[in-house]
CSV table of C-alpha atoms in Angstrom, one decimal:
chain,number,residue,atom,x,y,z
M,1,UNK,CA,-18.4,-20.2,-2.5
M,2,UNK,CA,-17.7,-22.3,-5.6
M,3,UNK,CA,-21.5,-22.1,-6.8
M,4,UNK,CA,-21.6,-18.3,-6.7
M,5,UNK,CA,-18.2,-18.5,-8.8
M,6,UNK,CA,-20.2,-20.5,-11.5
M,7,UNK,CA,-23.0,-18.5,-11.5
M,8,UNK,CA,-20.8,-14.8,-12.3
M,9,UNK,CA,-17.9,-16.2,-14.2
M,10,UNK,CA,-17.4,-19.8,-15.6
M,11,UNK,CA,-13.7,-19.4,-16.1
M,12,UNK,CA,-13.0,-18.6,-12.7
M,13,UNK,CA,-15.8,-21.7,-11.3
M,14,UNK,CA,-13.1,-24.3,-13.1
M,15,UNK,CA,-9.8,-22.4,-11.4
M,16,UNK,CA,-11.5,-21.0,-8.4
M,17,UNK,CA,-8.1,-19.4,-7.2
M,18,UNK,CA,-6.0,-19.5,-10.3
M,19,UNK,CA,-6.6,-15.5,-10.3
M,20,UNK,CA,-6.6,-14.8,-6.8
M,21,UNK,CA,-2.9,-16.5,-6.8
M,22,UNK,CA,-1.8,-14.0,-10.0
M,23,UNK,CA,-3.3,-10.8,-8.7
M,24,UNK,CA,-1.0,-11.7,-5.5
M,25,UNK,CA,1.9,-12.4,-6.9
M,26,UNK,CA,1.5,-9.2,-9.0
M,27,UNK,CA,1.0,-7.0,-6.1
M,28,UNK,CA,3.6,-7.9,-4.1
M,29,UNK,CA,5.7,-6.8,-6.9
M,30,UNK,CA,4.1,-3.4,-6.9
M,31,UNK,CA,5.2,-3.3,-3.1
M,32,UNK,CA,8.8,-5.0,-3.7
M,33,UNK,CA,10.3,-1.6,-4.9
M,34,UNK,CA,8.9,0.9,-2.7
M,35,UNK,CA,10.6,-1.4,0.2
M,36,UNK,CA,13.4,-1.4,-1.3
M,37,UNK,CA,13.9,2.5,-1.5
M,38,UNK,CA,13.0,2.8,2.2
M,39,UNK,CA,16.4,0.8,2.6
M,40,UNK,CA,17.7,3.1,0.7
M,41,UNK,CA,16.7,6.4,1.9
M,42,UNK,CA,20.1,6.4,4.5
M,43,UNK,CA,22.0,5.9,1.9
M,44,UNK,CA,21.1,7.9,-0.5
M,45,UNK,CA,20.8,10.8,2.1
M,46,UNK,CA,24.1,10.4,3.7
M,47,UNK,CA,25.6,10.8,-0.5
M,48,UNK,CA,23.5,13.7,-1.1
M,49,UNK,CA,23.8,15.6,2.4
M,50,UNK,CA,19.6,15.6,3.0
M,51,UNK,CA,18.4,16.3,6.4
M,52,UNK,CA,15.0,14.6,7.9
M,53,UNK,CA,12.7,17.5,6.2
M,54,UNK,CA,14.2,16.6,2.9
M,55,UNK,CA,14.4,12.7,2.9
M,56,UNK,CA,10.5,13.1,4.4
M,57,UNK,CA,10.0,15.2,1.4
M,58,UNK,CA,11.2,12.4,-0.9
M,59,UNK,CA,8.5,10.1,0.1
M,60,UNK,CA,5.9,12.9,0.2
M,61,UNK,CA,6.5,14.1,-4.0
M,62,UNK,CA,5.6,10.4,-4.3
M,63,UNK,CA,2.3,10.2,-2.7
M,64,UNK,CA,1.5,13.4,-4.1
M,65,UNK,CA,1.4,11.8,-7.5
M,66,UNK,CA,-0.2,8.8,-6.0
M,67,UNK,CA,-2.9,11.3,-4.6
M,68,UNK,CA,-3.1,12.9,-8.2
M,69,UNK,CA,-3.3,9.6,-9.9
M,70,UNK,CA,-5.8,7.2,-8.1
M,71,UNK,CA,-9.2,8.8,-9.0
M,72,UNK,CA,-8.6,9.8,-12.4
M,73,UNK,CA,-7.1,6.1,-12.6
M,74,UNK,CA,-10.3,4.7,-10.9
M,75,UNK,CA,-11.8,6.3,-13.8
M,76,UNK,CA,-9.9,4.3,-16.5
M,77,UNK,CA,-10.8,1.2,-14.9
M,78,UNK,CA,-14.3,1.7,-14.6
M,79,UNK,CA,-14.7,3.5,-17.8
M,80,UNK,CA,-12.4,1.0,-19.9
M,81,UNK,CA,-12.5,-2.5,-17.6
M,82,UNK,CA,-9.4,-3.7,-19.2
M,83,UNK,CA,-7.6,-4.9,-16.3
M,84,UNK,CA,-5.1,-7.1,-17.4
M,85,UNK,CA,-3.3,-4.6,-19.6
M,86,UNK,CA,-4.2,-2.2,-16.9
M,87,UNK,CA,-1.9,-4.3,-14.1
M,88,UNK,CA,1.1,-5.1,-16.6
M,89,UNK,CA,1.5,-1.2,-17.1
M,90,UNK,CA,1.0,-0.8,-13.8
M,91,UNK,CA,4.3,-3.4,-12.7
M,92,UNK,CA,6.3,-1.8,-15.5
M,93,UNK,CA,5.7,2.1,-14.4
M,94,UNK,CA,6.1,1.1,-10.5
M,95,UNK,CA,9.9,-0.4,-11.5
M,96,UNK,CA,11.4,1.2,-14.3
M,97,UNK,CA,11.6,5.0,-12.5
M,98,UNK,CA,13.9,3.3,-10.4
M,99,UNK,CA,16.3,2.7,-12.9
M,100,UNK,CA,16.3,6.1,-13.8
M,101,UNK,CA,17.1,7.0,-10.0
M,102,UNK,CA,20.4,5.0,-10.5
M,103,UNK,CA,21.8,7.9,-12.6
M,104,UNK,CA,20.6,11.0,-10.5
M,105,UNK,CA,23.0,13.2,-8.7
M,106,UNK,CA,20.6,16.1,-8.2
M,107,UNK,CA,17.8,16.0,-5.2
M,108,UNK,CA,15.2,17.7,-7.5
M,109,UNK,CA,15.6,14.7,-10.5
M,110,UNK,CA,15.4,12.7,-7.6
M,111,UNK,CA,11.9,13.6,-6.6
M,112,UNK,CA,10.6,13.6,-10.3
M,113,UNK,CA,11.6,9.8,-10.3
M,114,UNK,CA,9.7,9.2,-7.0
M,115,UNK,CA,6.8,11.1,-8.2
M,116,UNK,CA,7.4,8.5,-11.7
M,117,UNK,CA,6.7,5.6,-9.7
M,118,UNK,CA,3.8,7.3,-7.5
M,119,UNK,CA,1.6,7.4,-10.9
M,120,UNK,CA,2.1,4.1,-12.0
M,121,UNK,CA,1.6,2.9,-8.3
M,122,UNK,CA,-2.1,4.1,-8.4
M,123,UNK,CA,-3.3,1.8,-11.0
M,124,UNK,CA,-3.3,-1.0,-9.7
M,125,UNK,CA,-5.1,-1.4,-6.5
M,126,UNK,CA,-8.3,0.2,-8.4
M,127,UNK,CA,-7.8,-2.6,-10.6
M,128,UNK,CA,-6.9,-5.3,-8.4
M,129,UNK,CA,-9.1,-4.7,-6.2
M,130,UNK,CA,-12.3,-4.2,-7.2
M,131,UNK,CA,-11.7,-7.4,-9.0
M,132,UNK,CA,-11.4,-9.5,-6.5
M,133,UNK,CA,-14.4,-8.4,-4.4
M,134,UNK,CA,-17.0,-9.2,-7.6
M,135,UNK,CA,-15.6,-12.6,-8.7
M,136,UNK,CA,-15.5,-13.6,-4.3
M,137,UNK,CA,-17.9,-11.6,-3.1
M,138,UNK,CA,-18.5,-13.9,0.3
M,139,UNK,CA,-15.4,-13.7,0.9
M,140,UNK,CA,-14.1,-10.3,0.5
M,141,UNK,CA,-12.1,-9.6,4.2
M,142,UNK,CA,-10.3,-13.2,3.4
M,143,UNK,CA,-9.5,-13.0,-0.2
M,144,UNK,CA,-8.0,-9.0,-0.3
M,145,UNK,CA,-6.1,-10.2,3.0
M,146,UNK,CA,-4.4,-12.6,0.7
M,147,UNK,CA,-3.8,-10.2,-1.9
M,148,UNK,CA,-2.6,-7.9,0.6
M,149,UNK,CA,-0.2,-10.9,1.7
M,150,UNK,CA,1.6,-10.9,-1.4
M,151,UNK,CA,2.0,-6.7,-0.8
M,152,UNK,CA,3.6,-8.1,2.9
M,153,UNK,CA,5.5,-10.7,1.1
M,154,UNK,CA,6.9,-8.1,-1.5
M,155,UNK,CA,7.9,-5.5,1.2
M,156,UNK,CA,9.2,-8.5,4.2
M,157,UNK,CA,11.5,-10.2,1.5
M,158,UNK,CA,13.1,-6.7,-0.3
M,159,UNK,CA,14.7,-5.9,2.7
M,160,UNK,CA,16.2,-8.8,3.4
M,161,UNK,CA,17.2,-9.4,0.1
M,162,UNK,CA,18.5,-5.7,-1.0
M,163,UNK,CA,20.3,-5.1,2.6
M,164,UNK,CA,22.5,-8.4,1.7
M,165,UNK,CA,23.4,-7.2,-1.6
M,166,UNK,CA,24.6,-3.5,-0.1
M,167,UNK,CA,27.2,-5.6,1.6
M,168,UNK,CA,28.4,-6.3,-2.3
M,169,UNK,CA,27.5,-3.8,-4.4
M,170,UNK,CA,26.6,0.3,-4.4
M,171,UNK,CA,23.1,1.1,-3.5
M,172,UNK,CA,23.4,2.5,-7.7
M,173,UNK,CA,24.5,-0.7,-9.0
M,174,UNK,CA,21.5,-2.6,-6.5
M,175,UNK,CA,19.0,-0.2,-8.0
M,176,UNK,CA,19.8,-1.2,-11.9
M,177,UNK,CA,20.1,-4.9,-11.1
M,178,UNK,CA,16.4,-5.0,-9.4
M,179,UNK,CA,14.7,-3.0,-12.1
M,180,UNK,CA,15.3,-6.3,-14.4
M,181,UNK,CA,13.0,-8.6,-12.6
M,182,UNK,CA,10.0,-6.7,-11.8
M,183,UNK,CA,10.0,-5.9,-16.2
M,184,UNK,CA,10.1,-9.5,-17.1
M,185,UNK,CA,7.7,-10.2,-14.5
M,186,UNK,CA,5.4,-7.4,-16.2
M,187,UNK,CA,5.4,-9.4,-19.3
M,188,UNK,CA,4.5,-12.2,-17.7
M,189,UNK,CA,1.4,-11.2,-15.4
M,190,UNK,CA,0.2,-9.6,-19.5
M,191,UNK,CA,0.2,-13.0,-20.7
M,192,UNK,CA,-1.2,-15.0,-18.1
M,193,UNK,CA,-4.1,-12.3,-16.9
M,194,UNK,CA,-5.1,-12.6,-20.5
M,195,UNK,CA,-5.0,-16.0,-21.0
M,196,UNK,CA,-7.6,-15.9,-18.2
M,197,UNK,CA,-9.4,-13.1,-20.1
M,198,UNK,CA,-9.3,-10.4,-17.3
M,199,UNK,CA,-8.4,-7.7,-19.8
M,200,UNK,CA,-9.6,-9.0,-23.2
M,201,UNK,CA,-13.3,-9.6,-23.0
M,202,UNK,CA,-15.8,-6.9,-21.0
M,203,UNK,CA,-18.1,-8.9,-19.1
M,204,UNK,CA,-21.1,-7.4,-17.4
M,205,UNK,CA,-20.2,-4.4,-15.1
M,206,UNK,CA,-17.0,-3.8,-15.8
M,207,UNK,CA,-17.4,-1.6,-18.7
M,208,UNK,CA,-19.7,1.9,-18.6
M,209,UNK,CA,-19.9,5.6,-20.7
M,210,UNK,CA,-18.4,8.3,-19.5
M,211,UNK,CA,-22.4,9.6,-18.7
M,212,UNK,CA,-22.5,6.9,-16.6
M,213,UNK,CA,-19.5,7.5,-14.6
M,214,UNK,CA,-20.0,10.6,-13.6
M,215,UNK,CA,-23.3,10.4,-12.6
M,216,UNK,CA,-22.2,7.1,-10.4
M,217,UNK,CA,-19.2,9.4,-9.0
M,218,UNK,CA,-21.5,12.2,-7.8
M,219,UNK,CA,-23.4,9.7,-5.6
M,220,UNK,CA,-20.4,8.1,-4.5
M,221,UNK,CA,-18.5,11.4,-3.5
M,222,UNK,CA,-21.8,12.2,-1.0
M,223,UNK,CA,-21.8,8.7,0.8
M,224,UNK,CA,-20.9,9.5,4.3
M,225,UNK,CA,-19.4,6.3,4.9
M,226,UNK,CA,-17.0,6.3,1.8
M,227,UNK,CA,-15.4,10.1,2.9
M,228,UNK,CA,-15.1,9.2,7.0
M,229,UNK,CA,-13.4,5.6,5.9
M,230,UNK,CA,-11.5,7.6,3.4
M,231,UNK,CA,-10.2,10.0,5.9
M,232,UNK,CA,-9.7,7.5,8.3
M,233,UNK,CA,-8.0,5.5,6.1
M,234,UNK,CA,-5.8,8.7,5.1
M,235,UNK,CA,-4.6,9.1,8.8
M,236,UNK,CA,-3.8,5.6,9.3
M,237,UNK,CA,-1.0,5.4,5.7
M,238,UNK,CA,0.1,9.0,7.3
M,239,UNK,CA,1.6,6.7,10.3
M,240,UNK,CA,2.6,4.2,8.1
M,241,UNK,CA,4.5,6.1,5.5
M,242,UNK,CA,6.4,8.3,8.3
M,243,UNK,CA,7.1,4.8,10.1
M,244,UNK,CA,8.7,3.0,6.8
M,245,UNK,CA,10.1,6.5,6.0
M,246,UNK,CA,11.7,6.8,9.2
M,247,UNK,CA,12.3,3.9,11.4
M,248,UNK,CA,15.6,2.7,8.9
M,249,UNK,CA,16.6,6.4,9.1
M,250,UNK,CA,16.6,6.1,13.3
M,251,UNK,CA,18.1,2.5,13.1
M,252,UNK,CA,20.9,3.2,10.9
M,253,UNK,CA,21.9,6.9,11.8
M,254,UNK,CA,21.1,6.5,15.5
M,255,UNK,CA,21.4,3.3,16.6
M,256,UNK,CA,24.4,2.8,14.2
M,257,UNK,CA,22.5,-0.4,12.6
M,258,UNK,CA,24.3,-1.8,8.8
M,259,UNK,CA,22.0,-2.2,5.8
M,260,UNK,CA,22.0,-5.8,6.6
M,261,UNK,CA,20.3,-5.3,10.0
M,262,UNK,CA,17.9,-2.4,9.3
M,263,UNK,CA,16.6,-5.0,6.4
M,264,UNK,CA,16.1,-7.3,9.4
M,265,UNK,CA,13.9,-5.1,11.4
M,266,UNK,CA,12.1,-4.3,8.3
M,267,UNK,CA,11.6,-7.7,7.6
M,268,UNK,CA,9.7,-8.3,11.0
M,269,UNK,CA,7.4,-5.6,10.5
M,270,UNK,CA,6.2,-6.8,7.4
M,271,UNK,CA,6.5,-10.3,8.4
M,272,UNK,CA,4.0,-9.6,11.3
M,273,UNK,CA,1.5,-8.1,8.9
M,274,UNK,CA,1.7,-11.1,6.8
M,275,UNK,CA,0.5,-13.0,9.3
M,276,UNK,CA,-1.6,-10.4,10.8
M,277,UNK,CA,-3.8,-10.1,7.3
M,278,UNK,CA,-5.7,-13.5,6.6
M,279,UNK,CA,-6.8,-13.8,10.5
M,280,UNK,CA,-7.9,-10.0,10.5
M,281,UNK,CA,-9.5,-10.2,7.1
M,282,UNK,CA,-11.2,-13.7,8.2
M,283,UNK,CA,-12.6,-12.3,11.6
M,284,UNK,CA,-13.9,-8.8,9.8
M,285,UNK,CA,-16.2,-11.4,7.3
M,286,UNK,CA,-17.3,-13.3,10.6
M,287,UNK,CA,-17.3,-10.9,12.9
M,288,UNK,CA,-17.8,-7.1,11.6
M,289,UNK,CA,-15.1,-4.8,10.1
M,290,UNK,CA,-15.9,-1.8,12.8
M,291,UNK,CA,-14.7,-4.2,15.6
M,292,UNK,CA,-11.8,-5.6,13.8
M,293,UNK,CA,-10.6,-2.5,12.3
M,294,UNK,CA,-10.7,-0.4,15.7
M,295,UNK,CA,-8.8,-3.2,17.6
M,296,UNK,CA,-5.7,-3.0,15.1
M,297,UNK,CA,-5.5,0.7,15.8
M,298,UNK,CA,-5.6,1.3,18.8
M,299,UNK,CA,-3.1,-1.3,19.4
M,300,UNK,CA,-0.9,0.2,17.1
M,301,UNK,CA,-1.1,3.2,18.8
M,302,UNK,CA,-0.2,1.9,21.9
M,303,UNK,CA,2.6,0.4,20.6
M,304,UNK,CA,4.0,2.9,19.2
M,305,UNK,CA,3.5,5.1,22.2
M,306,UNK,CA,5.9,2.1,24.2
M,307,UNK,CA,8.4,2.3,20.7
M,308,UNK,CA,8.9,6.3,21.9
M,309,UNK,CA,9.6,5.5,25.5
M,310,UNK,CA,11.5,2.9,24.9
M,311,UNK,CA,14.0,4.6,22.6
M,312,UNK,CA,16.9,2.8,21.3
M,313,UNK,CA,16.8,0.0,23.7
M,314,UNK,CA,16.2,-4.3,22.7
M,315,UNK,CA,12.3,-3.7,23.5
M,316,UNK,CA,12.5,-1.2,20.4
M,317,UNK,CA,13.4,-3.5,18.3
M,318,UNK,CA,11.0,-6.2,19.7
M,319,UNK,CA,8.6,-3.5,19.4
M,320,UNK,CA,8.8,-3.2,15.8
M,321,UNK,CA,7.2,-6.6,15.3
M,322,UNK,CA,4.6,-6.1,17.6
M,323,UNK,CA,3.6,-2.9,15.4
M,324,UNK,CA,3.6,-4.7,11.9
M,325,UNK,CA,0.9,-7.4,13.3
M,326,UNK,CA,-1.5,-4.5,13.8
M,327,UNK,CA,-0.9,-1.9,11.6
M,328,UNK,CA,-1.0,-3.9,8.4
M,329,UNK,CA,-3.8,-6.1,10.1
M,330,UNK,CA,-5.7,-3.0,8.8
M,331,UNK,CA,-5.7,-2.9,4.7
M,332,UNK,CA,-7.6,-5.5,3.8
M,333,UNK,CA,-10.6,-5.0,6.2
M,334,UNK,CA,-10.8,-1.5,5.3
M,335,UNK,CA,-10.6,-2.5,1.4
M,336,UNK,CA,-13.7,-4.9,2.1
M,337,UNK,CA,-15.8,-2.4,4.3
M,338,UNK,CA,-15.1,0.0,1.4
M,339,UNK,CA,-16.3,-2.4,-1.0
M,340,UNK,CA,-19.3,-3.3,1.3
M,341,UNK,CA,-20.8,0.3,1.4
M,342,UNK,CA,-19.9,1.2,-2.7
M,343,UNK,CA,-21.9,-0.1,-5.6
M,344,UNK,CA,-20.2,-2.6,-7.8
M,345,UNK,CA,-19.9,-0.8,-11.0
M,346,UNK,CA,-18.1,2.2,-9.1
M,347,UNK,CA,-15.9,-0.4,-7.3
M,348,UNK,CA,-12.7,1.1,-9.6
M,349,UNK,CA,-13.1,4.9,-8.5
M,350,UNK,CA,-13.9,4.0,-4.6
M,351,UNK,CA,-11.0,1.9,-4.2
M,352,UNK,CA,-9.6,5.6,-6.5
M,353,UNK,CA,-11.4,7.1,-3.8
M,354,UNK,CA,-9.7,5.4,-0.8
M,355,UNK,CA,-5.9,5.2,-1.9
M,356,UNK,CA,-6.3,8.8,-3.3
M,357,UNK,CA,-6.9,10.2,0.1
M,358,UNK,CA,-4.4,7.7,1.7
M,359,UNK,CA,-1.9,9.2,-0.7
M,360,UNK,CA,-2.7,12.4,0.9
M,361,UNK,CA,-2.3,11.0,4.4
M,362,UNK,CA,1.0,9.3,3.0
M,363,UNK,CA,2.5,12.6,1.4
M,364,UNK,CA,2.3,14.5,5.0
M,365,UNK,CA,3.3,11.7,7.1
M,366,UNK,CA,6.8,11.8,6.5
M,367,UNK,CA,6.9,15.5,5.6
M,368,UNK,CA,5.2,16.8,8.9
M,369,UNK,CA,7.3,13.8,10.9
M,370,UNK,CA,10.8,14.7,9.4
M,371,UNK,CA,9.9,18.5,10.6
M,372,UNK,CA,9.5,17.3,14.5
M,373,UNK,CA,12.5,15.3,13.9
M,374,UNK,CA,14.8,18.2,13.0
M,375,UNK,CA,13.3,20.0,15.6
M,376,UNK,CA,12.6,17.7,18.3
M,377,UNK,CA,14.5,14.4,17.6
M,378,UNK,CA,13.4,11.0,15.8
M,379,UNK,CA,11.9,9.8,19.1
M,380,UNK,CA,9.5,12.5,19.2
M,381,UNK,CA,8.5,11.4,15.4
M,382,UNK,CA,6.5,8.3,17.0
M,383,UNK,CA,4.3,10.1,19.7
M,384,UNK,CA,3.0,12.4,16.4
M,385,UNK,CA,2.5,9.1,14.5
M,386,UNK,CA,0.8,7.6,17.6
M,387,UNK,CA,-1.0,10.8,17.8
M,388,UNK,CA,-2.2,10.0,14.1
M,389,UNK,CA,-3.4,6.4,14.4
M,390,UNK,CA,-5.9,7.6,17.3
M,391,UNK,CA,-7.2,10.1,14.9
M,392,UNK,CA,-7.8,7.7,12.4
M,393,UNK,CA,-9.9,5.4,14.8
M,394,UNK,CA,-12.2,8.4,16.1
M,395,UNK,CA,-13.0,8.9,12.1
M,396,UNK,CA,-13.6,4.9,12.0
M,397,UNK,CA,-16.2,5.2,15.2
M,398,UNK,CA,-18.2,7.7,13.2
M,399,UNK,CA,-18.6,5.7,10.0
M,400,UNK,CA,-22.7,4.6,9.9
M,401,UNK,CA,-23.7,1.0,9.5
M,402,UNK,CA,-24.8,0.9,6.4
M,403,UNK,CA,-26.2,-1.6,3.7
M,404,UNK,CA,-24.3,-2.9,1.2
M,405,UNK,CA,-24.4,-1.3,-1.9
M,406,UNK,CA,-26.0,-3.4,-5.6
């Protein structure tokens, strides 16, 4: 892999990993506060009286902004190619809304906040992404696993972390002391990704006019492969955002569960995935991403069929493990197969592409879930999202094999 490194980008043929390693750390960040407002969505709807409908509601104004974000932001990347500048703002808009959450006492300021951080959340994996694919391009299923580690990392080690300190402090003064980090690290990850010129120098392909562009994005919008992976894609973040927005809301209100322990259980999901992601990105390079990506699914559907019917019992909470491992063993092959079927220099707006309609998937997950659970219960939330997950694997069985795009 080293000699194709040479050949497209000296820099990165002396440090081979040196911006795989940043990237990571960067996005795990970008998933750090997000996981920590899933521990405290009890919280903060036991203060403000919400029922299911209206914490589900929180989480969908935020991938509504997401949805409107992503391909206008896909767009900027491909259109400018100044990535480095384009990741720091992206850090500093995910974390600073949340500081402004700290001093809200009314639901609807509430949901502008969320919607805050659902823009500056969709620049960065159409910059991260396509990135990574063109300076490893062998090796794309392992190398956006690892980036997707540092996303597992970010949203395993919140929970523990934030559920220990609401055992101190208010989930208010929690939210203010977290902001600080993710800020300093935003200055940081400016400085080093352009030391290593990601954002201050153009090279070939990552810069295009506006002509350009658009015609590129009207061949891109009729690829058949891009829209069924898309909407596949959509169904599967519609499970997973219901789940995250959800599961701490069942553990702590019905199975009477502290902060400390529904951080715990949140922790093993995303610890599974980060073990789930290198082997599923590794096999999808070796052995297909159709294969790999169906398996994970339709697992995770049966597991979360076995979550329903097992209720609030120990095997729910072993469960919950068992879930993370394939769910998340998902993202990164879908990223690569994405990648695979899309021409390079439109690699920004098809990743826009993909986590624009996931954002859609993600803003009626926990909407449509929190109105069965008012009507029917929280249990009967995880047969819809098992219900979900299938759908997104007939979508995946329809995608063509395709060539890879130049």
């Amino acid at each position: 892999m080293s000699s194709v490194l040479a050949a497209e980008n000296p820099s990165v043929a002396r440090h081979p990993w040196r911006e795989l390693w940043l990237i990571t750390i960067g996005h795990g960040l970008t998933h750090w506060y997000p996981a920590t407002f899933y521990l405290l969505l009890p919280l903060i709807g036991n203060e403000l009286g919400l029922s299911y409908s209206q914490i589900g509601l929180i989480m969908t104004c935020q991938y509504i902004a997401s949805a409107v974000a992503n391909i206008p932001g896909g767009m900027v990347v491909d259109t400018v190619g100044r990535k480095g500048l384009l990741m720091a703002v992206s850090l500093f808009w995910v974390g600073f809304p949340y500081l402004l959450i700290s001093f809200t006492h009314s639901y609807a300021m509430l949901l502008v906040c969320i919607a805050l951080v659902g823009f500056g959340n969709s620049l960065w994996h159409p910059t991260a992404i396509p990135t990574l694919g063109q300076r490893y391009p062998e090796r794309k299923g392992l190398v956006l696993s690892l980036h997707g580690m540092g996303g597992n990392v970010g949203d395993a080690i919140a929970p523990i972390v934030i559920g220990a300190a609401l055992t101190f402090f208010s989930w208010r003064e929690v939210v203010v002391m977290n902001v600080a980090p993710g800020l300093v690290v935003a200055a940081l990850m400016f400085a080093f990704l352009g030391t290593i010129r990601l954002g201050g120098k153009k090279t070939p392909g990552e810069g295009q006019t506006l002509a350009q562009y658009l015609d590129g994005l009207k061949v891109l919008l009729r690829n058949r492969s891009l829209v069924l992976l898309s909407t596949g894609s959509a169904f599967r973040t519609m499970t997973q955002s219901a789940l995250l927005t959800f599961l701490p809301v069942y553990l702590a209100r019905d199975m009477g569960y502290s902060p400390v322990w529904v951080g715990a259980c949140l922790f093993a999901v995303q610890a599974a995935g980060f073990a789930a992601a290198p082997v599923a990105g590794h096999l999808s390079d070796s052995m297909g991403r159709k294969q790999i990506l169906m398996a994970s699914m339709l697992s995770s559907a049966v597991v979360l069929v076995f979550m329903a019917l097992a209720g609030g019992s120990p095997i729910f909470i072993a469960l919950i493990a068992i879930l993370g491992f394939f769910l998340y063993a998902t993202r990164p092959v879908i990223q690569a197969w994405l990648l695979d079927i899309t021409p390079k220099n439109m690699g920004g707006s098809s990743i826009g592409v993909l986590f624009g309609a996931q954002a859609v998937g993600g803003a009626l997950g926990p909407y449509f879930g929190g109105m069965i659970a008012d009507r029917y219960g929280l249990l009967a939330t995880f047969y819809f999202l098992a219900f979900t997950i299938v759908i997104a694997n007939v979508l995946v069985i329809w995608v063509p094999k395709a060539p890879a795009q130049e």
